[in-house]
Short mmCIF file of N, CA and C in Angstrom, two decimals:
data_model
loop_
_atom_site.label_atom_id
_atom_site.label_comp_id
_atom_site.label_asym_id
_atom_site.label_seq_id
_atom_site.Cartn_x
_atom_site.Cartn_y
_atom_site.Cartn_z
N GLY A 8 4.84 11.15 -15.08
CA GLY A 8 3.99 11.91 -16.02
C GLY A 8 2.53 11.59 -15.82
N GLY A 9 1.69 11.95 -16.76
CA GLY A 9 0.26 11.65 -16.67
C GLY A 9 -0.44 12.60 -15.73
N VAL A 10 -1.65 12.24 -15.37
CA VAL A 10 -2.48 13.06 -14.50
C VAL A 10 -1.83 13.12 -13.12
N ASP A 11 -1.81 14.30 -12.52
CA ASP A 11 -1.32 14.36 -11.15
C ASP A 11 -2.37 13.73 -10.25
N LYS A 12 -1.97 12.68 -9.57
CA LYS A 12 -2.92 11.99 -8.71
C LYS A 12 -3.06 12.76 -7.41
N MET A 13 -4.25 13.24 -7.16
CA MET A 13 -4.45 14.01 -5.94
C MET A 13 -4.87 13.10 -4.79
N PHE A 14 -4.43 13.46 -3.63
CA PHE A 14 -4.81 12.71 -2.43
C PHE A 14 -5.43 13.67 -1.43
N SER A 15 -6.60 13.29 -0.90
CA SER A 15 -7.21 14.09 0.15
C SER A 15 -7.05 13.33 1.47
N ASN A 16 -7.29 14.02 2.57
CA ASN A 16 -7.15 13.41 3.90
C ASN A 16 -5.76 12.85 4.15
N THR A 17 -4.74 13.51 3.61
CA THR A 17 -3.39 13.05 3.92
C THR A 17 -3.09 13.41 5.37
N ARG A 18 -2.19 12.66 5.98
CA ARG A 18 -1.77 12.99 7.34
C ARG A 18 -0.64 14.01 7.26
N ARG A 19 -0.21 14.53 8.43
CA ARG A 19 0.80 15.57 8.37
C ARG A 19 2.11 15.00 7.81
N SER A 20 2.87 15.88 7.20
CA SER A 20 4.03 15.45 6.42
C SER A 20 5.06 14.71 7.27
N ILE A 21 5.75 13.81 6.62
CA ILE A 21 6.85 13.12 7.29
C ILE A 21 8.15 13.49 6.58
N THR A 22 9.25 13.22 7.25
CA THR A 22 10.57 13.58 6.72
C THR A 22 11.34 12.31 6.35
N GLY A 23 12.42 12.51 5.63
CA GLY A 23 13.32 11.40 5.33
C GLY A 23 13.81 10.73 6.60
N GLU A 24 14.01 11.55 7.63
CA GLU A 24 14.47 11.03 8.91
C GLU A 24 13.42 10.11 9.55
N ASP A 25 12.15 10.53 9.49
CA ASP A 25 11.06 9.68 9.99
C ASP A 25 11.11 8.32 9.30
N ILE A 26 11.28 8.36 7.99
CA ILE A 26 11.27 7.11 7.22
C ILE A 26 12.46 6.23 7.61
N GLU A 27 13.63 6.85 7.75
CA GLU A 27 14.81 6.07 8.15
C GLU A 27 14.61 5.39 9.50
N LYS A 28 14.01 6.11 10.44
CA LYS A 28 13.76 5.52 11.77
C LYS A 28 12.85 4.31 11.67
N ILE A 29 11.81 4.44 10.86
CA ILE A 29 10.85 3.35 10.72
C ILE A 29 11.52 2.16 10.01
N GLU A 30 12.32 2.45 8.99
CA GLU A 30 13.05 1.37 8.30
C GLU A 30 13.95 0.63 9.29
N LEU A 31 14.65 1.38 10.12
CA LEU A 31 15.53 0.76 11.12
C LEU A 31 14.73 -0.08 12.09
N ASN A 32 13.63 0.48 12.56
CA ASN A 32 12.78 -0.22 13.52
C ASN A 32 12.25 -1.53 12.94
N LEU A 33 11.86 -1.49 11.68
CA LEU A 33 11.27 -2.68 11.05
C LEU A 33 12.32 -3.61 10.45
N GLY A 34 13.53 -3.08 10.25
CA GLY A 34 14.58 -3.88 9.63
C GLY A 34 14.35 -4.12 8.15
N ILE A 35 13.73 -3.14 7.48
CA ILE A 35 13.48 -3.26 6.04
C ILE A 35 13.85 -1.96 5.35
N LYS A 36 13.89 -1.99 4.02
CA LYS A 36 14.13 -0.80 3.21
C LYS A 36 12.92 -0.58 2.32
N PHE A 37 12.40 0.63 2.33
CA PHE A 37 11.32 0.97 1.40
C PHE A 37 11.91 1.31 0.03
N PRO A 38 11.23 0.98 -1.05
CA PRO A 38 11.71 1.40 -2.39
C PRO A 38 11.73 2.93 -2.50
N ASN A 39 12.68 3.45 -3.29
CA ASN A 39 12.83 4.91 -3.40
C ASN A 39 11.57 5.61 -3.92
N ASN A 40 10.91 5.00 -4.93
CA ASN A 40 9.73 5.68 -5.48
C ASN A 40 8.58 5.70 -4.48
N PHE A 41 8.56 4.72 -3.59
CA PHE A 41 7.57 4.68 -2.51
C PHE A 41 7.87 5.82 -1.52
N ILE A 42 9.14 5.97 -1.16
CA ILE A 42 9.55 7.04 -0.25
C ILE A 42 9.22 8.40 -0.83
N ASP A 43 9.54 8.61 -2.11
CA ASP A 43 9.27 9.90 -2.76
C ASP A 43 7.79 10.25 -2.67
N HIS A 44 6.95 9.26 -2.94
CA HIS A 44 5.51 9.50 -2.89
C HIS A 44 5.09 9.88 -1.47
N TYR A 45 5.57 9.14 -0.49
CA TYR A 45 5.14 9.38 0.89
C TYR A 45 5.68 10.68 1.46
N LEU A 46 6.80 11.16 0.94
CA LEU A 46 7.28 12.46 1.38
C LEU A 46 6.34 13.56 0.86
N ALA A 47 5.68 13.28 -0.27
CA ALA A 47 4.71 14.23 -0.83
C ALA A 47 3.32 14.05 -0.22
N TYR A 48 2.91 12.80 -0.07
CA TYR A 48 1.57 12.49 0.44
C TYR A 48 1.69 11.39 1.48
N ASN A 49 1.50 11.73 2.74
CA ASN A 49 1.57 10.71 3.78
C ASN A 49 0.20 10.06 3.94
N GLY A 50 -0.06 9.08 3.10
CA GLY A 50 -1.35 8.41 3.12
C GLY A 50 -2.42 9.26 2.45
N GLY A 51 -3.67 8.86 2.61
CA GLY A 51 -4.77 9.64 2.07
C GLY A 51 -5.63 8.88 1.09
N VAL A 52 -6.67 9.57 0.64
CA VAL A 52 -7.65 8.97 -0.26
C VAL A 52 -7.36 9.46 -1.67
N PRO A 53 -7.10 8.54 -2.61
CA PRO A 53 -6.78 8.99 -3.98
C PRO A 53 -8.03 9.44 -4.73
N SER A 54 -7.89 10.54 -5.47
CA SER A 54 -9.03 11.00 -6.28
C SER A 54 -9.27 10.03 -7.44
N ALA A 55 -8.25 9.28 -7.82
CA ALA A 55 -8.38 8.26 -8.86
C ALA A 55 -8.16 6.91 -8.19
N PRO A 56 -9.25 6.27 -7.72
CA PRO A 56 -9.07 5.10 -6.84
C PRO A 56 -9.01 3.75 -7.54
N PHE A 57 -9.27 3.70 -8.85
CA PHE A 57 -9.37 2.41 -9.52
C PHE A 57 -8.05 2.00 -10.15
N PHE A 58 -7.68 0.74 -9.97
CA PHE A 58 -6.51 0.21 -10.67
C PHE A 58 -6.91 -1.10 -11.33
N TYR A 59 -6.62 -1.20 -12.62
CA TYR A 59 -6.91 -2.43 -13.36
C TYR A 59 -5.61 -3.04 -13.82
N SER A 60 -5.40 -4.30 -13.48
CA SER A 60 -4.22 -5.02 -13.95
C SER A 60 -4.60 -5.84 -15.17
N GLU A 61 -4.06 -5.46 -16.32
CA GLU A 61 -4.37 -6.21 -17.54
C GLU A 61 -3.84 -7.63 -17.43
N GLU A 62 -2.72 -7.76 -16.77
CA GLU A 62 -2.08 -9.07 -16.69
C GLU A 62 -2.95 -10.09 -15.97
N THR A 63 -3.57 -9.66 -14.87
CA THR A 63 -4.37 -10.61 -14.09
C THR A 63 -5.87 -10.40 -14.26
N GLY A 64 -6.27 -9.29 -14.91
CA GLY A 64 -7.69 -9.02 -15.09
C GLY A 64 -8.38 -8.62 -13.80
N ILE A 65 -7.59 -8.18 -12.82
CA ILE A 65 -8.16 -7.79 -11.53
C ILE A 65 -8.30 -6.27 -11.49
N GLU A 66 -9.46 -5.81 -11.05
CA GLU A 66 -9.61 -4.39 -10.78
C GLU A 66 -9.79 -4.18 -9.29
N VAL A 67 -9.06 -3.22 -8.73
CA VAL A 67 -9.25 -2.88 -7.33
C VAL A 67 -9.71 -1.44 -7.23
N GLU A 68 -10.48 -1.17 -6.19
CA GLU A 68 -10.84 0.21 -5.87
C GLU A 68 -10.24 0.52 -4.52
N ILE A 69 -9.30 1.45 -4.50
CA ILE A 69 -8.58 1.78 -3.28
C ILE A 69 -9.45 2.64 -2.38
N GLN A 70 -9.58 2.21 -1.14
CA GLN A 70 -10.29 3.03 -0.16
C GLN A 70 -9.35 4.11 0.38
N ILE A 71 -8.15 3.69 0.76
CA ILE A 71 -7.22 4.64 1.38
C ILE A 71 -5.80 4.11 1.32
N PHE A 72 -4.85 5.03 1.18
CA PHE A 72 -3.43 4.72 1.39
C PHE A 72 -3.16 4.99 2.86
N SER A 73 -2.58 4.03 3.54
CA SER A 73 -2.26 4.22 4.96
C SER A 73 -1.12 5.21 5.10
N PRO A 74 -1.18 6.06 6.13
CA PRO A 74 -0.01 6.90 6.41
C PRO A 74 1.14 6.03 6.92
N ILE A 75 2.37 6.45 6.66
CA ILE A 75 3.51 5.72 7.22
C ILE A 75 3.56 5.95 8.72
N LYS A 76 3.20 7.16 9.12
CA LYS A 76 3.27 7.57 10.51
C LYS A 76 2.11 8.54 10.73
N TYR A 77 1.70 8.73 11.95
CA TYR A 77 0.57 9.61 12.29
C TYR A 77 -0.74 9.02 11.77
N GLY A 78 -1.33 8.14 12.56
CA GLY A 78 -2.58 7.51 12.16
C GLY A 78 -3.75 8.47 12.19
N PHE A 79 -4.89 7.97 11.78
CA PHE A 79 -6.13 8.75 11.83
C PHE A 79 -6.79 8.48 13.18
N ASN A 80 -7.17 9.53 13.88
CA ASN A 80 -7.81 9.32 15.18
C ASN A 80 -9.26 8.92 15.02
N ASP A 81 -9.90 9.47 13.99
CA ASP A 81 -11.35 9.34 13.89
C ASP A 81 -11.80 8.02 13.29
N PHE A 82 -10.94 7.35 12.52
CA PHE A 82 -11.33 6.01 12.11
C PHE A 82 -10.13 5.10 12.08
N ASP A 83 -10.41 3.83 12.11
CA ASP A 83 -9.40 2.86 12.47
C ASP A 83 -8.57 2.43 11.27
N ILE A 84 -7.66 3.30 10.87
CA ILE A 84 -6.74 2.93 9.78
C ILE A 84 -5.36 2.84 10.41
N LYS A 85 -4.78 1.67 10.35
CA LYS A 85 -3.44 1.51 10.91
C LYS A 85 -2.42 2.21 10.02
N THR A 86 -1.29 2.58 10.61
CA THR A 86 -0.20 3.11 9.79
C THR A 86 0.47 1.94 9.05
N VAL A 87 1.26 2.28 8.04
CA VAL A 87 2.01 1.26 7.31
C VAL A 87 2.86 0.46 8.28
N GLU A 88 3.48 1.16 9.22
CA GLU A 88 4.34 0.49 10.20
C GLU A 88 3.53 -0.51 11.04
N GLU A 89 2.39 -0.09 11.54
CA GLU A 89 1.55 -0.98 12.36
C GLU A 89 1.04 -2.17 11.55
N LYS A 90 0.64 -1.89 10.31
CA LYS A 90 0.13 -2.97 9.45
C LYS A 90 1.21 -4.01 9.18
N TYR A 91 2.42 -3.51 8.91
CA TYR A 91 3.51 -4.43 8.59
C TYR A 91 3.81 -5.33 9.79
N ILE A 92 3.86 -4.76 10.98
CA ILE A 92 4.13 -5.55 12.18
C ILE A 92 3.02 -6.58 12.40
N PHE A 93 1.78 -6.15 12.22
CA PHE A 93 0.63 -7.05 12.37
C PHE A 93 0.70 -8.20 11.36
N PHE A 94 1.02 -7.85 10.13
CA PHE A 94 1.13 -8.80 9.03
C PHE A 94 2.22 -9.83 9.30
N ARG A 95 3.37 -9.31 9.68
CA ARG A 95 4.55 -10.16 9.87
C ARG A 95 4.33 -11.16 11.01
N GLU A 96 3.54 -10.73 12.01
CA GLU A 96 3.26 -11.64 13.13
C GLU A 96 2.31 -12.75 12.73
N LYS A 97 1.49 -12.49 11.72
CA LYS A 97 0.53 -13.50 11.26
C LYS A 97 1.23 -14.67 10.57
N ALA A 98 2.22 -14.38 9.73
CA ALA A 98 2.89 -15.43 8.97
C ALA A 98 4.24 -14.93 8.48
N GLU A 99 5.21 -15.83 8.53
CA GLU A 99 6.57 -15.43 8.21
C GLU A 99 6.74 -14.92 6.78
N LEU A 100 6.02 -15.54 5.84
CA LEU A 100 6.19 -15.12 4.45
C LEU A 100 5.76 -13.67 4.27
N LEU A 101 4.93 -13.15 5.18
CA LEU A 101 4.44 -11.79 5.05
C LEU A 101 5.51 -10.76 5.37
N ALA A 102 6.64 -11.20 5.91
CA ALA A 102 7.75 -10.27 6.16
C ALA A 102 8.26 -9.66 4.86
N ASP A 103 8.00 -10.33 3.73
CA ASP A 103 8.45 -9.80 2.43
C ASP A 103 7.46 -8.82 1.82
N TYR A 104 6.31 -8.62 2.45
CA TYR A 104 5.27 -7.78 1.86
C TYR A 104 4.94 -6.61 2.77
N LEU A 105 4.97 -5.41 2.20
CA LEU A 105 4.66 -4.20 2.95
C LEU A 105 3.28 -3.70 2.53
N PRO A 106 2.29 -3.81 3.42
CA PRO A 106 0.95 -3.34 3.07
C PRO A 106 0.85 -1.81 3.21
N PHE A 107 0.43 -1.14 2.13
CA PHE A 107 0.39 0.33 2.18
C PHE A 107 -0.97 0.91 1.85
N ALA A 108 -1.90 0.10 1.37
CA ALA A 108 -3.23 0.62 1.03
C ALA A 108 -4.20 -0.54 1.16
N ASN A 109 -5.50 -0.21 1.14
CA ASN A 109 -6.48 -1.30 1.14
C ASN A 109 -7.69 -0.92 0.31
N ASP A 110 -8.42 -1.95 -0.10
CA ASP A 110 -9.68 -1.73 -0.82
C ASP A 110 -10.82 -1.74 0.18
N TYR A 111 -12.05 -1.68 -0.32
CA TYR A 111 -13.21 -1.59 0.60
C TYR A 111 -13.51 -2.92 1.28
N GLY A 112 -12.87 -3.99 0.83
CA GLY A 112 -13.04 -5.29 1.49
C GLY A 112 -11.92 -5.56 2.49
N SER A 113 -11.14 -4.53 2.83
CA SER A 113 -9.99 -4.65 3.73
C SER A 113 -8.89 -5.54 3.19
N ASN A 114 -8.91 -5.83 1.89
CA ASN A 114 -7.79 -6.54 1.27
C ASN A 114 -6.64 -5.56 1.15
N GLN A 115 -5.42 -6.07 1.34
CA GLN A 115 -4.25 -5.20 1.44
C GLN A 115 -3.50 -5.10 0.11
N ILE A 116 -3.16 -3.87 -0.26
CA ILE A 116 -2.28 -3.64 -1.40
C ILE A 116 -0.87 -3.56 -0.84
N CYS A 117 0.02 -4.38 -1.38
CA CYS A 117 1.36 -4.56 -0.79
C CYS A 117 2.46 -4.40 -1.82
N ILE A 118 3.62 -4.00 -1.33
CA ILE A 118 4.85 -4.06 -2.13
C ILE A 118 5.62 -5.29 -1.67
N ASN A 119 6.05 -6.09 -2.64
CA ASN A 119 6.98 -7.17 -2.31
C ASN A 119 8.36 -6.53 -2.16
N LEU A 120 8.92 -6.62 -0.95
CA LEU A 120 10.17 -5.91 -0.65
C LEU A 120 11.38 -6.55 -1.33
N LYS A 121 11.22 -7.75 -1.86
CA LYS A 121 12.33 -8.41 -2.55
C LYS A 121 12.42 -7.97 -4.01
N ASN A 122 11.25 -7.78 -4.67
CA ASN A 122 11.30 -7.44 -6.09
C ASN A 122 10.56 -6.15 -6.45
N ASN A 123 10.01 -5.47 -5.42
CA ASN A 123 9.30 -4.19 -5.59
C ASN A 123 7.99 -4.27 -6.36
N LYS A 124 7.53 -5.48 -6.67
CA LYS A 124 6.26 -5.60 -7.38
C LYS A 124 5.09 -5.37 -6.43
N ILE A 125 3.97 -4.96 -7.01
CA ILE A 125 2.77 -4.64 -6.23
C ILE A 125 1.78 -5.80 -6.36
N TYR A 126 1.25 -6.21 -5.22
CA TYR A 126 0.28 -7.31 -5.16
C TYR A 126 -0.92 -6.88 -4.33
N ILE A 127 -2.06 -7.51 -4.59
CA ILE A 127 -3.16 -7.43 -3.65
C ILE A 127 -3.16 -8.74 -2.86
N CYS A 128 -3.36 -8.60 -1.56
CA CYS A 128 -3.47 -9.79 -0.71
C CYS A 128 -4.92 -9.88 -0.23
N TYR A 129 -5.60 -10.96 -0.65
CA TYR A 129 -6.98 -11.16 -0.24
C TYR A 129 -7.00 -11.74 1.18
N MET A 130 -7.66 -11.01 2.08
CA MET A 130 -7.57 -11.33 3.50
C MET A 130 -8.67 -12.29 3.96
N ASP A 131 -9.57 -12.66 3.05
CA ASP A 131 -10.74 -13.44 3.47
C ASP A 131 -10.66 -14.88 3.01
N MET A 132 -9.44 -15.35 2.73
CA MET A 132 -9.30 -16.70 2.20
C MET A 132 -8.79 -17.65 3.28
N GLY A 133 -9.10 -17.35 4.53
CA GLY A 133 -8.62 -18.19 5.61
C GLY A 133 -7.18 -17.84 5.93
N GLU A 134 -6.37 -18.87 6.13
CA GLU A 134 -4.98 -18.64 6.47
C GLU A 134 -4.27 -17.92 5.33
N ILE A 135 -3.43 -16.96 5.67
CA ILE A 135 -2.74 -16.21 4.61
C ILE A 135 -1.57 -17.03 4.10
N ASN A 136 -1.59 -17.28 2.79
CA ASN A 136 -0.44 -17.93 2.16
C ASN A 136 -0.28 -17.32 0.77
N LEU A 137 0.63 -17.86 -0.02
CA LEU A 137 0.93 -17.23 -1.31
C LEU A 137 -0.26 -17.21 -2.25
N LYS A 138 -1.21 -18.12 -2.07
CA LYS A 138 -2.39 -18.13 -2.94
C LYS A 138 -3.24 -16.87 -2.78
N CYS A 139 -3.08 -16.20 -1.64
CA CYS A 139 -3.87 -14.99 -1.37
C CYS A 139 -3.34 -13.78 -2.15
N PHE A 140 -2.13 -13.88 -2.70
CA PHE A 140 -1.50 -12.74 -3.37
C PHE A 140 -1.70 -12.81 -4.87
N LYS A 141 -2.18 -11.68 -5.44
CA LYS A 141 -2.34 -11.59 -6.89
C LYS A 141 -1.57 -10.37 -7.38
N PHE A 142 -0.83 -10.55 -8.46
CA PHE A 142 0.00 -9.49 -9.04
C PHE A 142 -0.85 -8.34 -9.58
N LEU A 143 -0.41 -7.11 -9.29
CA LEU A 143 -1.08 -5.93 -9.85
C LEU A 143 -0.17 -5.11 -10.76
N ALA A 144 1.05 -4.81 -10.32
CA ALA A 144 1.91 -3.91 -11.11
C ALA A 144 3.37 -4.23 -10.83
N SER A 145 4.24 -3.85 -11.78
CA SER A 145 5.63 -4.25 -11.62
C SER A 145 6.42 -3.36 -10.68
N ASP A 146 5.89 -2.18 -10.34
CA ASP A 146 6.49 -1.40 -9.24
C ASP A 146 5.51 -0.33 -8.78
N PHE A 147 5.91 0.41 -7.77
CA PHE A 147 5.02 1.39 -7.15
C PHE A 147 4.61 2.49 -8.14
N ASN A 148 5.58 2.96 -8.95
CA ASN A 148 5.23 4.02 -9.91
C ASN A 148 4.24 3.54 -10.96
N GLU A 149 4.40 2.30 -11.41
CA GLU A 149 3.46 1.77 -12.39
C GLU A 149 2.06 1.67 -11.76
N PHE A 150 2.03 1.32 -10.50
CA PHE A 150 0.75 1.25 -9.80
C PHE A 150 0.12 2.65 -9.71
N LEU A 151 0.90 3.62 -9.27
CA LEU A 151 0.38 4.99 -9.14
C LEU A 151 -0.10 5.54 -10.47
N SER A 152 0.72 5.34 -11.51
CA SER A 152 0.36 5.95 -12.79
C SER A 152 -0.81 5.22 -13.44
N GLY A 153 -1.09 3.99 -12.97
CA GLY A 153 -2.22 3.25 -13.50
C GLY A 153 -3.54 3.57 -12.81
N LEU A 154 -3.50 4.35 -11.74
CA LEU A 154 -4.75 4.68 -11.02
C LEU A 154 -5.64 5.54 -11.91
N SER A 155 -6.94 5.24 -11.88
CA SER A 155 -7.88 5.89 -12.77
C SER A 155 -9.10 6.38 -12.01
N GLU A 156 -9.73 7.42 -12.52
CA GLU A 156 -10.95 7.92 -11.88
C GLU A 156 -12.15 7.06 -12.21
N GLU A 157 -12.03 6.28 -13.27
CA GLU A 157 -13.18 5.49 -13.69
C GLU A 157 -12.92 3.99 -13.61
N SER A 158 -13.95 3.28 -13.21
CA SER A 158 -13.88 1.82 -13.23
C SER A 158 -13.95 1.36 -14.68
N ILE A 159 -13.32 0.22 -14.97
CA ILE A 159 -13.42 -0.31 -16.33
C ILE A 159 -14.84 -0.77 -16.65
N ASP A 160 -15.66 -0.94 -15.61
CA ASP A 160 -17.04 -1.38 -15.83
C ASP A 160 -17.94 -0.24 -16.29
N ASP A 161 -17.50 1.01 -16.09
CA ASP A 161 -18.36 2.15 -16.44
C ASP A 161 -18.60 2.24 -17.93
#
């Protein structure tokens, strides 16, 4: 429910079959609500980019949702698949986190694949460990429905 979150600069549509192939390739399962969203919008820039987590007091401004497949040629945004592989090679604990969006500081917005919760991973804290992850939302839908056009600072 709520405002329909519009996305611009989405990549060309993907199918359930595309998603299954990528899941097999990565050896992971995407949450259903994540899949539903990506079948509608394969990445893109949200018209409502701000998310505020009351629980942690963190506000993020999303620059872009990465496409699952079909990257952007004109600027260097990795696909979800490429990001996940890159992440997982950096540290084993990152195998549990699927990065799907980022803020303007290149910090990654991730789904924890074990509990479906959404976290931001701060990438500028040196070695990536659990201290870099801060809770944002209890699942993908809560994250999407919490996106706002206005910053809480306005």
